[in-house]
Coordinates of C-alpha atoms in Angstrom, one line a residue:
Chain A
M1 CA -16.0 -29.0 18.5
T2 CA -18.3 -32.2 16.2
K3 CA -16.6 -33.8 13.3
Q4 CA -18.0 -31.9 11.1
N5 CA -17.1 -28.2 13.2
K6 CA -13.8 -29.7 12.1
W7 CA -13.2 -30.1 8.8
L8 CA -15.5 -26.7 8.4
W9 CA -12.8 -24.9 10.5
A10 CA -9.9 -26.8 8.8
V11 CA -11.5 -24.9 6.1
A12 CA -11.6 -21.4 7.6
L13 CA -8.4 -21.6 8.7
L14 CA -7.4 -22.2 4.9
T15 CA -9.3 -19.4 4.1
Y16 CA -7.4 -17.6 6.7
G17 CA -3.9 -18.8 4.7
F18 CA -5.2 -17.9 2.5
L19 CA -5.6 -14.3 2.7
Y20 CA -2.4 -13.3 4.6
L21 CA -0.2 -15.8 3.0
P22 CA 0.4 -12.7 -0.1
L23 CA 0.5 -10.6 2.8
V24 CA 3.1 -12.7 4.8
I25 CA 5.4 -13.2 1.5
V26 CA 5.3 -9.5 0.6
V27 CA 6.7 -8.3 4.3
V28 CA 9.6 -11.3 4.2
Y29 CA 11.3 -11.0 0.9
S30 CA 11.2 -7.4 2.2
F31 CA 14.5 -8.9 4.4
N32 CA 15.8 -11.0 1.2
D33 CA 19.5 -10.7 0.5
S34 CA 18.4 -11.2 -3.7
R35 CA 17.4 -9.8 -6.7
L36 CA 14.9 -12.3 -7.5
N37 CA 12.0 -13.2 -5.4
A38 CA 12.7 -16.3 -4.9
E39 CA 14.9 -18.2 -2.9
W40 CA 15.9 -17.0 0.8
V41 CA 19.7 -15.8 0.6
G42 CA 19.5 -13.6 3.5
F43 CA 18.9 -11.3 5.7
T44 CA 19.0 -7.5 4.6
F45 CA 17.4 -3.5 5.5
K46 CA 19.2 -2.8 2.1
W47 CA 15.3 -2.5 0.3
Y48 CA 14.8 -0.2 2.5
R49 CA 18.1 1.7 2.0
I50 CA 17.7 2.3 -2.0
L51 CA 13.8 3.2 -1.6
F52 CA 14.9 5.8 1.0
N53 CA 17.6 7.1 -1.7
N54 CA 15.1 6.6 -4.2
E55 CA 13.8 11.0 -5.7
Q56 CA 11.2 9.3 -6.6
M57 CA 9.4 8.0 -3.9
L58 CA 9.9 10.3 -1.6
L59 CA 8.2 12.5 -4.2
A60 CA 5.6 10.5 -4.9
A61 CA 5.4 9.6 -0.9
R62 CA 5.4 13.6 -0.1
N63 CA 2.9 13.6 -2.9
S64 CA 0.3 11.2 -1.2
L65 CA 0.0 12.6 2.2
L66 CA -0.6 16.2 0.7
I67 CA -3.3 14.4 -0.7
G68 CA -4.0 12.3 1.9
V69 CA -3.8 15.3 4.2
I70 CA -6.8 17.7 1.9
T71 CA -8.8 14.7 1.1
S72 CA -9.5 14.4 4.5
V73 CA -10.0 17.4 5.7
F74 CA -12.9 18.6 2.9
A75 CA -14.1 14.8 2.9
T76 CA -15.0 14.8 6.0
I77 CA -16.1 18.5 6.8
F78 CA -18.8 18.1 3.4
G79 CA -19.0 14.5 4.5
T80 CA -20.2 14.9 8.1
L81 CA -22.6 17.4 6.9
A82 CA -24.1 15.0 4.2
G83 CA -24.1 12.2 7.4
M84 CA -26.4 14.8 9.6
A85 CA -28.3 16.0 6.9
M86 CA -29.8 12.2 5.5
Y87 CA -30.1 11.0 9.3
K88 CA -32.9 14.6 9.9
Y89 CA -34.2 15.6 6.9
K90 CA -36.3 13.6 4.2
L91 CA -34.0 14.5 0.9
R92 CA -34.0 12.4 -2.3
L93 CA -30.8 14.0 -4.5
L94 CA -28.2 14.0 -1.9
P95 CA -28.2 10.2 -0.5
V96 CA -28.4 9.6 -4.4
L97 CA -25.3 11.2 -4.6
V98 CA -23.4 10.2 -1.5
L99 CA -24.0 6.8 -2.0
T100 CA -23.8 6.1 -6.0
P101 CA -19.7 6.9 -5.9
I102 CA -20.0 4.0 -3.5
A103 CA -21.5 1.4 -6.1
I104 CA -20.6 2.0 -9.2
P105 CA -17.4 0.9 -10.6
E106 CA -14.3 3.0 -10.0
I107 CA -13.2 3.6 -13.4
L108 CA -16.4 5.6 -14.5
M109 CA -16.0 7.7 -11.6
G110 CA -12.1 8.2 -13.6
V111 CA -12.5 9.0 -16.9
S112 CA -16.1 11.2 -16.5
L113 CA -13.6 13.2 -14.0
L114 CA -11.0 12.7 -16.5
M115 CA -13.1 13.6 -19.3
F116 CA -14.7 17.0 -17.3
F117 CA -11.3 19.0 -16.1
V118 CA -9.3 18.4 -19.8
M119 CA -12.9 20.5 -20.8
L120 CA -12.7 22.4 -18.3
N121 CA -8.8 23.2 -19.3
M122 CA -7.2 22.5 -15.7
T123 CA -3.9 21.3 -15.6
L124 CA -3.9 17.5 -14.5
G125 CA -1.8 16.8 -11.2
L126 CA -2.3 17.1 -7.9
F127 CA -4.6 19.9 -8.0
S128 CA -7.2 16.9 -9.7
V129 CA -6.2 14.3 -7.9
A130 CA -7.1 15.7 -4.8
L131 CA -10.8 17.4 -6.3
A132 CA -11.0 13.5 -7.8
H133 CA -10.0 12.5 -3.5
I134 CA -12.4 14.4 -2.0
A135 CA -15.6 13.5 -3.9
F136 CA -15.7 9.9 -4.0
C137 CA -14.6 9.8 0.0
I138 CA -17.7 11.9 0.9
G139 CA -20.1 9.2 0.9
F140 CA -18.0 6.8 2.8
V141 CA -17.4 10.1 6.2
A142 CA -20.5 10.4 5.5
I143 CA -22.1 6.6 6.4
V144 CA -19.9 6.7 9.7
V145 CA -21.4 9.8 10.8
R146 CA -25.0 8.6 10.0
S147 CA -24.4 5.3 11.6
R148 CA -23.3 6.9 15.0
L149 CA -25.9 9.4 15.2
Q150 CA -28.1 6.7 14.2
G151 CA -26.5 5.1 17.4
M152 CA -26.9 8.0 19.3
D153 CA -29.3 8.3 22.5
E154 CA -31.9 11.5 21.4
A155 CA -33.3 11.7 24.7
L156 CA -29.6 14.3 25.5
V157 CA -30.7 16.5 22.8
E158 CA -33.7 16.9 24.1
A159 CA -32.7 17.7 27.5
A160 CA -30.2 20.0 27.0
R161 CA -32.7 21.9 24.0
D162 CA -35.8 21.5 27.6
L163 CA -33.4 23.2 29.5
G164 CA -33.6 25.9 26.9
A165 CA -30.5 25.4 24.9
T166 CA -30.6 26.8 21.4
P167 CA -30.5 24.2 18.8
L168 CA -27.0 25.6 17.6
Q169 CA -25.9 25.4 21.6
A170 CA -27.5 21.5 21.7
F171 CA -25.3 21.0 18.4
Y172 CA -22.6 22.5 19.6
L173 CA -22.0 20.7 23.2
I174 CA -24.5 17.7 22.4
T175 CA -25.0 16.1 19.6
M176 CA -20.5 17.0 18.6
P177 CA -18.8 15.9 21.1
L178 CA -21.3 12.4 20.1
I179 CA -20.7 12.1 17.4
M180 CA -16.8 13.4 17.1
P181 CA -15.6 8.7 17.3
G182 CA -17.3 9.3 14.0
I183 CA -16.0 12.1 12.7
I184 CA -12.3 11.4 12.9
A185 CA -12.6 8.0 12.3
G186 CA -14.7 8.6 8.7
A187 CA -11.1 11.4 8.5
L188 CA -8.9 8.6 9.3
M189 CA -10.9 7.0 6.7
A190 CA -10.8 9.4 4.2
F191 CA -7.0 9.7 4.8
T192 CA -6.5 5.7 3.8
L193 CA -9.0 5.8 0.8
S194 CA -7.1 8.9 -0.3
I195 CA -3.2 6.7 0.1
D196 CA -4.8 3.6 -1.4
D197 CA -6.6 5.3 -4.4
F198 CA -5.5 3.7 -7.5
V199 CA -7.7 3.7 -10.3
I200 CA -9.6 7.4 -9.7
T201 CA -5.4 8.8 -9.2
F202 CA -4.7 7.1 -12.6
F203 CA -6.9 9.1 -14.5
T204 CA -6.3 12.4 -12.3
A205 CA -3.4 12.7 -12.0
G206 CA -2.1 13.5 -15.3
A207 CA 2.2 13.4 -16.1
G208 CA 1.8 16.0 -13.1
A209 CA 1.7 13.6 -9.7
S210 CA 2.9 10.6 -9.3
T211 CA 1.5 9.2 -6.0
L212 CA 2.6 6.1 -4.4
P213 CA -0.1 3.3 -5.7
L214 CA 0.9 5.4 -9.6
Q215 CA 4.7 4.7 -8.4
I216 CA 4.1 1.1 -7.5
Y217 CA 2.0 0.4 -10.5
S218 CA 4.4 1.7 -12.8
M219 CA 7.7 -0.7 -10.9
I220 CA 5.4 -4.0 -10.8
R221 CA 4.4 -3.2 -14.4
I222 CA 8.2 -2.9 -16.0
A223 CA 9.6 -5.3 -13.3
V224 CA 9.6 -6.9 -10.0
T225 CA 12.0 -5.6 -7.7
P226 CA 12.1 -6.2 -3.7
E227 CA 11.8 -1.8 -3.4
V228 CA 8.6 -2.4 -3.6
N229 CA 8.3 -5.4 -1.0
A230 CA 10.0 -2.4 1.2
I231 CA 7.2 0.4 0.2
S232 CA 4.4 -2.3 0.3
T233 CA 6.0 -3.4 3.6
L234 CA 6.3 0.5 5.4
L235 CA 2.2 0.8 3.9
M236 CA 0.9 -1.9 5.2
L237 CA 2.7 -1.1 8.6
L238 CA 1.4 2.8 8.4
T239 CA -2.3 1.6 7.3
L240 CA -3.1 -0.7 9.9
A241 CA -1.5 1.7 12.7
L242 CA -4.3 4.3 10.6
I243 CA -7.5 1.1 11.2
L244 CA -6.5 0.2 14.7
I245 CA -7.1 3.9 15.9
A246 CA -10.0 4.3 13.9
G247 CA -11.0 0.7 15.4
K248 CA -11.0 2.3 19.1
L249 CA -12.5 5.2 18.0
A250 CA -15.9 3.2 16.1
P251 CA -16.0 0.2 16.3
G252 CA -18.3 0.2 13.1
A253 CA -16.0 2.1 10.6
L254 CA -14.2 -0.8 10.3
R255 CA -16.8 -2.3 8.3
A256 CA -17.5 0.4 6.0
K257 CA -15.1 -0.2 3.5
Chain B
M1 CA -33.1 15.9 16.0
S2 CA -36.2 13.6 14.8
K3 CA -37.1 14.1 10.4
V4 CA -37.7 17.6 10.1
K5 CA -40.0 17.3 6.8
S6 CA -40.1 21.9 6.9
P7 CA -37.8 23.1 4.7
G8 CA -35.5 25.8 6.5
L9 CA -32.2 27.7 6.2
A10 CA -30.5 25.1 8.5
K11 CA -31.5 22.6 5.9
W12 CA -29.8 24.1 2.9
L13 CA -27.0 25.7 5.3
I14 CA -26.4 21.8 5.6
S15 CA -27.2 19.9 3.3
G16 CA -26.5 22.5 0.2
P17 CA -22.2 22.6 0.9
P18 CA -21.9 18.2 0.0
L19 CA -24.7 18.8 -2.8
L20 CA -23.0 21.5 -4.2
Y21 CA -19.7 19.5 -4.3
L22 CA -21.2 16.8 -5.7
L23 CA -23.5 17.6 -8.4
I24 CA -20.1 19.6 -9.8
F25 CA -17.7 16.8 -9.0
F26 CA -19.8 13.6 -9.3
A27 CA -23.3 14.7 -11.1
I28 CA -21.9 16.8 -14.3
P29 CA -19.2 14.8 -15.1
T30 CA -21.4 12.0 -14.8
L31 CA -24.1 13.9 -17.5
I32 CA -20.9 14.9 -19.5
M33 CA -19.5 11.2 -20.2
I34 CA -23.5 9.9 -21.2
F35 CA -24.3 13.0 -23.5
S36 CA -20.4 12.6 -24.5
A37 CA -21.4 8.9 -25.8
F38 CA -23.7 11.1 -28.5
R39 CA -21.0 12.9 -30.0
F40 CA -17.9 12.6 -32.9
P41 CA -14.3 12.4 -32.0
G42 CA -12.1 15.0 -32.4
E43 CA -9.7 15.6 -34.8
Y44 CA -6.7 15.1 -32.2
G45 CA -9.3 12.9 -30.2
G46 CA -11.2 14.2 -27.0
L47 CA -14.5 15.3 -28.4
M48 CA -15.9 17.3 -32.2
P49 CA -16.3 20.4 -30.3
L50 CA -20.0 22.3 -30.4
V51 CA -18.0 25.8 -29.8
D52 CA -16.0 27.6 -32.0
I53 CA -13.5 30.4 -30.4
H54 CA -11.8 32.7 -32.5
P55 CA -8.3 32.3 -32.2
D56 CA -7.2 36.3 -32.2
T57 CA -10.5 37.8 -30.6
G58 CA -11.3 34.7 -28.5
V59 CA -15.3 35.0 -29.0
R60 CA -17.3 32.0 -28.8
T61 CA -20.1 31.0 -31.4
L62 CA -22.3 27.7 -30.8
L63 CA -21.5 25.4 -33.9
I64 CA -24.5 23.4 -33.1
N65 CA -28.6 24.2 -33.9
S66 CA -31.5 23.1 -34.8
Q67 CA -31.6 22.3 -38.0
N68 CA -27.9 20.7 -38.3
W69 CA -27.2 19.1 -34.8
R70 CA -27.5 16.0 -36.6
D71 CA -23.8 16.4 -37.8
F72 CA -22.6 16.7 -34.3
L73 CA -25.2 13.6 -32.5
T74 CA -24.3 10.1 -33.9
L75 CA -25.1 6.6 -32.8
E76 CA -22.6 5.9 -34.3
N77 CA -21.0 4.6 -31.0
F78 CA -23.2 2.1 -29.8
S79 CA -23.1 0.4 -33.6
R80 CA -19.7 -0.1 -33.6
F81 CA -20.2 -1.5 -30.6
F82 CA -22.7 -3.9 -31.7
E83 CA -21.7 -4.0 -35.2
D84 CA -18.1 -5.3 -33.6
G85 CA -18.0 -8.7 -32.3
V86 CA -14.5 -8.2 -30.7
Y87 CA -16.3 -5.8 -27.9
V88 CA -19.3 -8.2 -27.3
E89 CA -17.1 -10.8 -27.0
L90 CA -15.0 -8.9 -24.6
F91 CA -18.3 -8.2 -22.2
V92 CA -19.8 -11.3 -22.4
K93 CA -16.3 -12.4 -21.1
S94 CA -15.5 -9.6 -18.6
F95 CA -18.9 -10.4 -17.6
W96 CA -18.7 -14.0 -17.6
Y97 CA -14.9 -13.2 -15.1
A98 CA -16.5 -11.6 -12.9
G99 CA -19.3 -14.1 -12.6
L100 CA -16.7 -16.9 -12.1
T101 CA -15.4 -13.9 -9.1
T102 CA -18.2 -13.5 -7.4
L103 CA -19.6 -17.9 -7.5
F104 CA -15.5 -18.6 -6.0
C105 CA -16.2 -15.9 -3.3
I106 CA -19.9 -17.5 -2.1
I107 CA -17.7 -20.2 -1.9
L108 CA -14.6 -19.1 0.0
A109 CA -16.1 -17.1 2.0
Y110 CA -19.4 -19.1 3.3
P111 CA -18.2 -21.6 5.1
L112 CA -16.2 -18.9 6.8
A113 CA -18.9 -16.7 8.1
W114 CA -21.0 -19.2 8.5
L115 CA -18.8 -20.1 11.9
I116 CA -17.8 -16.5 12.1
A117 CA -21.0 -16.2 12.8
R118 CA -21.3 -19.8 14.5
S119 CA -18.4 -19.0 17.1
P120 CA -18.6 -17.6 20.7
K121 CA -19.8 -13.6 20.9
K122 CA -16.5 -12.3 22.4
Y123 CA -14.1 -14.6 19.3
R124 CA -16.5 -12.8 16.7
D125 CA -15.2 -9.4 16.1
L126 CA -11.5 -10.5 16.0
L127 CA -12.4 -13.2 13.1
I128 CA -13.7 -10.4 11.3
L129 CA -11.3 -8.5 11.4
L130 CA -8.8 -10.7 10.8
V131 CA -10.8 -11.3 7.3
I132 CA -10.4 -7.8 6.7
L133 CA -7.4 -6.5 8.1
P134 CA -5.2 -7.7 4.7
F135 CA -7.3 -5.7 3.1
W136 CA -6.8 -2.5 4.3
S137 CA -3.4 -2.7 3.1
N138 CA -3.4 -1.0 -0.5
F139 CA -4.9 -2.9 -3.3
L140 CA -2.1 -3.5 -5.5
I141 CA 0.7 -4.7 -3.2
R142 CA -2.3 -7.3 -2.9
V143 CA -1.8 -8.1 -7.0
Y144 CA 2.0 -8.0 -7.2
A145 CA 2.0 -10.4 -4.0
W146 CA 0.3 -12.6 -6.4
M147 CA 3.3 -11.7 -9.2
I148 CA 5.4 -13.1 -6.9
I149 CA 3.4 -16.0 -5.9
L150 CA 2.4 -17.1 -9.3
G151 CA 6.3 -16.0 -11.2
P152 CA 8.0 -18.8 -12.7
Q153 CA 10.0 -18.0 -9.9
G154 CA 7.3 -18.9 -6.9
Y155 CA 6.7 -21.5 -5.4
F156 CA 3.3 -22.3 -6.2
A157 CA 4.6 -22.5 -9.9
M158 CA 7.7 -24.6 -8.8
T159 CA 6.0 -27.0 -6.9
V160 CA 2.6 -27.3 -9.2
N161 CA 5.6 -28.0 -12.3
S162 CA 7.7 -30.3 -10.7
V163 CA 4.7 -32.1 -9.7
L164 CA 3.5 -31.8 -13.4
A165 CA 6.8 -33.4 -15.0
W166 CA 6.5 -36.1 -13.1
F167 CA 3.7 -37.0 -14.7
G168 CA 5.4 -36.2 -17.6
I169 CA 3.6 -32.5 -18.5
G170 CA 5.6 -29.9 -19.1
P171 CA 6.1 -26.7 -17.2
Q172 CA 3.0 -24.5 -17.1
Q173 CA 2.8 -21.5 -17.1
F174 CA 0.1 -19.7 -14.1
L175 CA 1.0 -16.2 -14.1
F176 CA 0.1 -13.7 -17.4
T177 CA -2.7 -16.0 -17.5
H178 CA -7.3 -16.6 -16.9
F179 CA -6.1 -18.2 -14.5
A180 CA -3.7 -15.9 -12.7
V181 CA -6.7 -12.7 -13.3
I182 CA -9.5 -14.6 -11.6
V183 CA -7.8 -15.7 -8.8
V184 CA -6.4 -12.1 -7.7
L185 CA -9.9 -11.2 -8.5
V186 CA -10.5 -13.5 -6.3
Y187 CA -8.7 -12.1 -3.1
V188 CA -8.7 -8.6 -3.7
H189 CA -12.8 -8.8 -3.3
L190 CA -13.9 -12.3 -0.7
P191 CA -13.9 -9.7 2.4
F192 CA -16.6 -7.6 0.5
M193 CA -18.2 -11.0 0.5
V194 CA -17.6 -12.8 3.6
L195 CA -18.9 -9.1 5.7
P196 CA -22.1 -9.1 3.4
L197 CA -23.3 -13.0 4.9
Y198 CA -21.8 -13.0 8.2
A199 CA -23.8 -9.8 9.0
N200 CA -27.1 -12.3 8.0
L201 CA -25.8 -15.7 8.9
E202 CA -25.1 -13.6 12.2
K203 CA -29.1 -13.3 13.1
H204 CA -30.2 -16.7 11.9
D205 CA -32.5 -18.1 14.9
M206 CA -30.9 -20.9 15.8
A207 CA -34.3 -22.6 16.9
L208 CA -35.0 -23.5 13.6
L209 CA -31.8 -25.4 12.6
A210 CA -32.7 -26.7 16.4
A211 CA -36.6 -27.8 15.6
A212 CA -35.4 -29.4 11.9
Q213 CA -32.9 -31.4 13.6
D214 CA -35.4 -32.6 16.5
L215 CA -37.8 -33.6 13.1
G216 CA -35.2 -36.1 11.8
A217 CA -33.9 -33.0 8.8
S218 CA -30.2 -34.3 8.1
A219 CA -27.4 -31.9 8.2
W220 CA -27.6 -31.7 4.7
Q221 CA -31.4 -30.8 4.8
R222 CA -31.4 -28.3 7.1
F223 CA -28.6 -26.8 5.9
W224 CA -30.8 -26.2 2.0
R225 CA -34.3 -26.0 3.3
I226 CA -33.6 -23.7 6.3
T227 CA -30.1 -21.6 6.3
W228 CA -28.9 -21.2 2.9
P229 CA -32.6 -19.5 1.7
L230 CA -32.8 -17.3 4.4
S231 CA -29.1 -16.3 4.1
L232 CA -30.1 -15.7 -0.3
P233 CA -30.4 -11.7 1.2
G234 CA -26.7 -12.0 2.3
V235 CA -25.6 -13.5 -0.6
W236 CA -27.0 -10.6 -3.3
A237 CA -25.6 -7.9 -1.1
G238 CA -22.4 -9.8 -1.1
A239 CA -22.9 -10.7 -4.7
A240 CA -23.8 -7.0 -5.9
L241 CA -20.6 -6.0 -4.2
V242 CA -17.9 -8.0 -5.5
F243 CA -19.6 -8.6 -8.9
I244 CA -20.3 -5.0 -9.6
P245 CA -16.3 -4.2 -8.7
A246 CA -14.7 -7.3 -10.1
L247 CA -16.3 -6.2 -12.9
G248 CA -15.0 -3.0 -14.4
M249 CA -11.0 -3.7 -13.6
F250 CA -8.4 -3.1 -15.4
A251 CA -5.2 -2.5 -12.9
V252 CA -6.0 -6.6 -12.7
P253 CA -6.3 -7.6 -16.1
D254 CA -3.2 -5.4 -16.8
L255 CA -0.3 -7.0 -14.4
V256 CA -1.7 -10.4 -14.2
G257 CA -3.2 -11.7 -17.3
G258 CA -1.6 -11.0 -20.2
T259 CA -2.8 -10.8 -23.6
D260 CA -6.1 -13.1 -23.4
G261 CA -6.6 -11.4 -19.8
I262 CA -8.3 -8.5 -20.8
M263 CA -11.4 -7.4 -19.4
V264 CA -14.0 -4.3 -20.3
G265 CA -12.0 -1.5 -18.1
N266 CA -8.3 -2.6 -20.1
L267 CA -10.6 -1.6 -22.9
I268 CA -12.2 1.5 -21.4
K269 CA -8.7 3.1 -20.6
Q270 CA -7.2 2.0 -23.5
Q271 CA -10.2 4.7 -25.0
F272 CA -8.9 8.2 -23.2
L273 CA -5.2 7.1 -22.7
D274 CA -3.9 6.0 -26.2
S275 CA -6.4 6.7 -28.8
R276 CA -7.9 9.4 -27.1
D277 CA -11.3 8.3 -28.9
W278 CA -14.1 9.8 -26.2
P279 CA -16.9 9.0 -27.7
F280 CA -16.5 5.6 -27.9
G281 CA -14.7 5.6 -24.2
S282 CA -18.0 7.0 -23.4
T283 CA -20.3 4.5 -24.9
L284 CA -18.5 1.5 -23.4
S285 CA -18.6 3.1 -20.4
I286 CA -22.3 3.5 -20.4
M287 CA -22.9 -0.3 -22.2
L288 CA -21.3 -1.4 -18.3
T289 CA -23.3 0.4 -16.7
G290 CA -26.3 -0.7 -18.4
G291 CA -24.9 -3.6 -18.0
V292 CA -25.2 -3.5 -14.2
L293 CA -28.4 -1.9 -13.8
L294 CA -30.5 -4.8 -16.3
L295 CA -28.7 -7.8 -13.9
A296 CA -29.5 -5.6 -10.9
V297 CA -33.0 -5.4 -12.1
L298 CA -33.0 -9.7 -13.6
A299 CA -31.8 -10.6 -9.4
T300 CA -34.3 -8.1 -7.8
L301 CA -36.6 -10.1 -10.3
I302 CA -35.7 -13.4 -9.4
S303 CA -35.8 -12.5 -6.3
R304 CA -39.3 -11.7 -6.2
G305 CA -40.3 -14.4 -8.1
R306 CA -39.2 -16.7 -5.2
K307 CA -41.0 -14.9 -2.9
K308 CA -44.2 -15.4 -4.4

């Protein structure tokens, strides 16, 4: 290693430290036996106990999971179709509609959907949040599926067709199994995006439904409590598990977020 | 599956469902927002109605027609935006915050991306994964972590303040300041800069640098005349990925910015949820998008001009 590279590695290590320090702090404080996020007093699980007795928090967790599951099912169906269509056909409108939601500030989608739902006289709640989440997750699923299709060997499909398979058979027997890891990775991604989303949920949930991010937001706006450290640690673990699964299935998928 | 041009049933079966969904839940709401920017607010917030619904019979009558449309449509929201200096000022400030965030992200991300791109191939995926991993945890958790760090009882504030006290400077507040907003915005957006930069730097041809070295170029010359110009597409891509979301942010200023740190996002949120002035909120949203588009056009022109 040259002298110059040593300096660069020192800088890189500092940057990695900058990236991880905040998260380490949250995890460490979640086991700290003190109300204040300051000095270390002693090890405890009490914040986790308090968390699991917090009705509102449990309800929010249930809402988040429910919306996450609904979102990932529908966003995966629509997103897979969109990815296939974008790969297979020359289209103008669909790519624009699929990719713009990813490119614009999230708040714009949040407020426009708020207006739309209110104009339709819809009660804001779990249903409106799920509709909104599906809309912004489609693009992410579509990108993963399309990139999986681009990496696929065309010859396999052609061979199946030469052997007499109908287009539908070729799809079910060849294409589908080959892109399955991409579809599953897309579904997991939609689930994580839905569970994590704050901005769009904030505008489309009304008073009807609280999700974990909304709950965390209202808690940390008022006062910082160690319960938030505990829920944060659990959420980090959940996300980490999902990421590792998605990463195993489609290595490229991680970069899309 | 090669590109098929002829439209068929299959094409519509595949692209139809996502197209329809996004038309309803993305395109139409966006069009409604654009249209709303030209309308008056309703008596109790929201929008002034264009259709009257009879309270007893439920019969709907269209109130707007070719003669009276001026009573329903207006440019007032836009003139309010430009005439009241407060809004323009807040926009300039938000663009400034987002710009600073982008700059600091480039400064922090560049050495890291460069090193990862130059490290042995087998470690690259792991190193890049280590950059992304923290950012898959909830965004609010990351903001919250900084509230702990920058808070008056956090080690950071305590340490800095004890050093300042040694120099005889009074205690400083870090949370609820502009400083906090920038730090957290940089933290939250950093991987969006590292990823495109890394993708670009990884592809560079090392032979160019070796040739430059043989010809006697110093390390700085090699960087400024070869690596940097070649990495510009990555820099631009990263800048777009950082600048746009940073610009629309409202949660970060809300949580760590205090009263001075607010940005356009906070104003938009306030118009929709507190004042319930939808038309003005829509106008602000459109101005935000317009500003982003204008910058994108300018950036494209600049990078094109450079190539010529």
